[in-house]
Coordinates of N, CA and C in Angstrom, one line a residue:
X29 N 0.9 -1.2 0.0 CA 0.0 0.0 0.0 C 0.9 1.2 0.0
X30 N 0.6 2.2 -0.9 CA 1.5 3.4 -1.0 C 1.3 4.3 0.2
X31 N 2.3 5.1 0.4 CA 2.1 6.2 1.4 C 1.4 7.3 0.8
X32 N 0.9 8.3 1.6 CA 0.0 9.3 1.1 C 0.7 10.7 1.0
X33 N 1.9 10.7 0.5 CA 2.6 12.0 0.4 C 2.1 12.8 -0.8
X34 N 1.6 12.1 -1.8 CA 1.1 12.8 -3.0 C -0.3 13.2 -3.0
X35 N -1.0 13.0 -1.9 CA -2.5 13.3 -1.9 C -2.6 14.9 -1.7
X36 N -3.8 15.3 -1.7 CA -4.0 16.8 -1.7 C -3.5 17.5 -0.5
X37 N -3.5 17.0 0.7 CA -3.2 17.7 1.9 C -1.9 17.3 2.6
X38 N -1.4 16.1 2.3 CA -0.2 15.6 3.1 C 1.0 16.6 3.0
X39 N 1.4 17.0 1.8 CA 2.6 17.8 1.7 C 2.3 19.2 2.4
X40 N 1.1 19.7 2.3 CA 0.9 21.0 3.0 C 0.9 20.8 4.5
X41 N 0.4 19.7 5.0 CA 0.5 19.4 6.5 C 2.0 19.3 6.9
X42 N 2.8 18.6 6.1 CA 4.2 18.4 6.4 C 4.9 19.8 6.4
X43 N 4.6 20.7 5.5 CA 5.2 22.0 5.5 C 4.7 22.8 6.7
X44 N 3.5 22.7 7.1 CA 3.0 23.4 8.3 C 3.7 22.9 9.6
X45 N 4.2 21.7 9.6 CA 4.9 21.2 10.7 C 6.4 21.4 10.7
X46 N 6.9 22.0 9.6 CA 8.3 22.2 9.4 C 9.0 23.0 10.6
X47 N 8.3 24.0 11.1 CA 8.8 24.8 12.2 C 8.7 24.2 13.6
X48 N 8.0 23.1 13.7 CA 7.9 22.5 15.0 C 6.4 22.0 15.3
X49 N 6.2 21.5 16.5 CA 4.9 20.9 16.8 C 3.8 21.9 16.7
X50 N 2.6 21.4 16.3 CA 1.4 22.2 16.2 C 0.2 21.4 16.6
X51 N -0.8 22.2 17.2 CA -2.1 21.6 17.5 C -3.0 21.5 16.3
X52 N -4.0 20.7 16.4 CA -5.0 20.6 15.3 C -5.5 21.9 14.8
X53 N -5.9 22.8 15.7 CA -6.4 24.1 15.4 C -5.4 24.9 14.7
X54 N -4.1 24.8 15.1 CA -3.0 25.6 14.5 C -2.7 25.1 13.1
X55 N -3.1 23.9 12.8 CA -2.9 23.4 11.4 C -4.1 23.8 10.5
X56 N -5.3 23.9 11.1 CA -6.4 24.3 10.3 C -6.3 25.7 9.8
X57 N -5.7 26.6 10.6 CA -5.7 28.0 10.2 C -4.9 28.3 8.9
X58 N -3.6 27.8 8.8 CA -2.9 28.1 7.6 C -3.5 27.3 6.4
X59 N -4.0 26.1 6.6 CA -4.5 25.3 5.5 C -5.9 25.8 5.0
X60 N -6.7 26.3 5.9 CA -8.0 26.9 5.6 C -9.0 25.9 5.0
X61 N -8.7 25.3 3.9 CA -9.8 24.5 3.2 C -10.2 23.2 3.7
X62 N -9.3 22.3 4.2 CA -9.8 21.0 4.6 C -10.8 21.0 5.7
X63 N -11.8 20.1 5.6 CA -12.7 19.9 6.7 C -12.0 19.2 7.9
X64 N -12.5 19.3 9.1 CA -11.9 18.6 10.2 C -11.7 17.1 9.9
X65 N -12.7 16.5 9.3 CA -12.6 15.1 8.9 C -11.5 14.8 8.0
X66 N -11.3 15.6 7.0 CA -10.2 15.4 6.0 C -8.9 15.6 6.7
X67 N -8.7 16.6 7.5 CA -7.5 16.9 8.2 C -7.2 15.8 9.1
X68 N -8.2 15.3 9.9 CA -8.0 14.1 10.8 C -7.5 12.9 10.0
X69 N -8.1 12.6 8.8 CA -7.7 11.5 8.0 C -6.3 11.6 7.5
X70 N -5.9 12.8 7.1 CA -4.6 13.1 6.7 C -3.5 12.9 7.8
X71 N -3.8 13.4 8.9 CA -2.9 13.3 10.1 C -2.8 11.8 10.5
X72 N -3.8 11.1 10.5 CA -3.8 9.7 10.9 C -2.9 8.9 9.9
X73 N -3.1 9.2 8.6 CA -2.3 8.5 7.6 C -0.8 8.8 7.7
X74 N -0.5 10.1 7.9 CA 0.9 10.5 8.1 C 1.5 9.9 9.4
X75 N 0.7 9.7 10.4 CA 1.2 9.1 11.6 C 1.4 7.6 11.4
X76 N 0.5 7.0 10.7 CA 0.6 5.5 10.4 C 1.8 5.3 9.6
X77 N 2.2 6.2 8.7 CA 3.4 6.0 7.8 C 4.7 6.4 8.5
X78 N 4.6 6.8 9.8 CA 5.8 7.2 10.5 C 6.4 8.6 10.2
X79 N 5.6 9.4 9.5 CA 6.0 10.7 9.1 C 5.8 11.8 10.2
X80 N 4.8 11.6 11.0 CA 4.5 12.5 12.1 C 4.3 11.7 13.4
X81 N 4.4 12.4 14.5 CA 4.0 11.8 15.8 C 2.8 12.6 16.3
X82 N 2.0 11.9 17.1 CA 0.9 12.6 17.8 C 1.1 12.4 19.3
X83 N 1.2 13.5 20.0 CA 1.4 13.5 21.4 C 0.2 14.0 22.1
X84 N -0.4 13.2 23.1 CA -1.5 13.7 23.9 C -1.0 14.0 25.2
X85 N -1.3 15.2 25.7 CA -0.9 15.7 27.0 C -2.0 15.5 28.0
X86 N -1.7 15.0 29.2 CA -2.7 14.8 30.3 C -3.0 16.2 30.9
X87 N -3.8 16.9 30.2 CA -4.2 18.3 30.7 C -5.7 18.4 30.5
X88 N -6.3 19.4 31.1 CA -7.7 19.7 31.0 C -7.7 21.2 30.6
X89 N -8.2 21.5 29.4 CA -8.7 20.6 28.4 C -7.6 19.8 27.7
X90 N -7.9 18.7 27.1 CA -6.9 17.9 26.5 C -6.1 18.7 25.4
X91 N -4.8 18.4 25.4 CA -4.0 19.0 24.4 C -3.3 18.0 23.6
X92 N -3.4 18.1 22.2 CA -2.7 17.1 21.3 C -1.9 17.9 20.4
X93 N -0.6 17.4 20.2 CA 0.3 18.1 19.2 C 0.8 17.1 18.2
X94 N 1.0 17.6 17.0 CA 1.6 16.8 15.9 C 2.9 17.4 15.6
X95 N 3.9 16.5 15.3 CA 5.2 16.9 15.0 C 5.8 16.0 14.0
X96 N 6.7 16.5 13.1 CA 7.4 15.7 12.1 C 8.4 14.8 12.8
X97 N 8.5 13.6 12.3 CA 9.5 12.6 12.8 C 10.8 12.9 11.9
X98 N 11.9 12.2 12.3 CA 13.1 12.4 11.4 C 12.8 12.0 10.0
X99 N 12.0 10.9 9.8 CA 11.6 10.5 8.5 C 10.8 11.6 7.8
X100 N 9.9 12.2 8.5 CA 9.1 13.3 7.9 C 9.9 14.4 7.5
X101 N 10.9 14.8 8.3 CA 11.8 15.9 7.9 C 12.5 15.6 6.6
X102 N 12.8 14.3 6.2 CA 13.5 14.0 5.0 C 12.6 14.4 3.8
X103 N 11.3 14.5 3.9 CA 10.5 14.9 2.8 C 10.5 16.4 2.5
X104 N 11.0 17.2 3.4 CA 11.0 18.7 3.2 C 11.7 19.1 1.9
X105 N 12.9 18.5 1.7 CA 13.7 18.9 0.5 C 13.0 18.4 -0.8
X106 N 12.4 17.2 -0.7 CA 11.6 16.7 -1.9 C 10.5 17.6 -2.2
X107 N 9.8 18.1 -1.2 CA 8.6 19.0 -1.4 C 9.1 20.3 -2.0
X108 N 10.2 20.8 -1.4 CA 10.8 22.0 -2.0 C 11.3 21.9 -3.4
X109 N 11.8 20.7 -3.8 CA 12.2 20.5 -5.2 C 11.0 20.5 -6.1
X110 N 9.9 19.9 -5.6 CA 8.6 19.9 -6.4 C 8.1 21.3 -6.6
X111 N 8.2 22.1 -5.6 CA 7.8 23.5 -5.7 C 8.6 24.2 -6.7
X112 N 10.0 24.0 -6.6 CA 10.8 24.7 -7.6 C 10.5 24.3 -9.0
X113 N 10.3 23.0 -9.2 CA 9.9 22.5 -10.5 C 8.7 23.1 -11.0
X114 N 7.6 23.2 -10.2 CA 6.4 23.8 -10.6 C 6.6 25.3 -10.9
X115 N 7.3 26.0 -10.1 CA 7.6 27.4 -10.4 C 8.3 27.6 -11.7
X116 N 9.3 26.7 -12.0 CA 10.1 26.8 -13.2 C 9.2 26.5 -14.5
X117 N 8.3 25.6 -14.3 CA 7.5 25.2 -15.5 C 6.1 25.7 -15.5
X118 N 5.8 26.6 -14.6 CA 4.4 27.2 -14.5 C 3.9 27.7 -15.9
X119 N 4.7 28.5 -16.6 CA 4.1 29.0 -17.9 C 3.7 27.9 -18.8
X120 N 4.6 26.9 -18.9 CA 4.3 25.8 -19.8 C 3.1 25.0 -19.3
X121 N 3.0 24.8 -18.0 CA 1.9 24.0 -17.5 C 0.5 24.8 -17.7
X122 N 0.6 26.1 -17.5 CA -0.6 26.9 -17.7 C -1.0 27.0 -19.2
X123 N -0.1 27.0 -20.1 CA -0.4 27.0 -21.5 C -1.0 25.7 -21.9
X124 N -0.4 24.6 -21.4 CA -1.0 23.3 -21.7 C -2.4 23.1 -21.2
X125 N -2.6 23.6 -20.0 CA -4.0 23.6 -19.4 C -5.0 24.4 -20.3
X126 N -4.6 25.6 -20.7 CA -5.4 26.5 -21.5 C -5.7 25.8 -22.8
X127 N -4.7 25.2 -23.4 CA -4.9 24.6 -24.7 C -5.9 23.4 -24.6
X128 N -5.7 22.6 -23.5 CA -6.6 21.5 -23.3 C -8.0 22.0 -23.1
X129 N -8.2 23.0 -22.3 CA -9.6 23.5 -22.0 C -10.2 24.1 -23.3
X130 N -9.4 24.8 -24.1 CA -9.9 25.3 -25.3 C -10.3 24.2 -26.3
X131 N -9.5 23.2 -26.4 CA -9.8 22.1 -27.3 C -11.0 21.3 -26.8
X132 N -11.2 21.1 -25.5 CA -12.2 20.2 -24.9 C -13.5 20.9 -24.5
X133 N -13.6 22.2 -24.6 CA -14.8 22.9 -24.2 C -15.9 22.5 -25.1
X134 N -17.0 22.1 -24.4 CA -18.2 21.7 -25.1 C -18.2 20.3 -25.5
X135 N -17.1 19.5 -25.2 CA -17.1 18.1 -25.5 C -17.6 17.4 -24.3
X136 N -18.8 16.9 -24.2 CA -19.1 16.3 -23.0 C -20.0 15.1 -23.1

């Protein structure tokens, strides 16, 4: 079974954890779009794959923090490389998308 690094939210969660541990609510703010259910599923998958840890503190109210593992930190350079590639090729990607949309408009 593959790991979930390439799904919609995993890389963004990993980037949000780059600077250190964060609580669930602290992840939701910069990400904005995912529902709590989707963010929970993403966090569980990353934890399952050993990319993040989940620490529950015995406090009232309960406090849970998520943090990158050493393995999770190794993905940061790969994500940065993907970002650089996208920035470098953005004009070509956008032109290809526009050509596709233009050619396929009305074909349904």
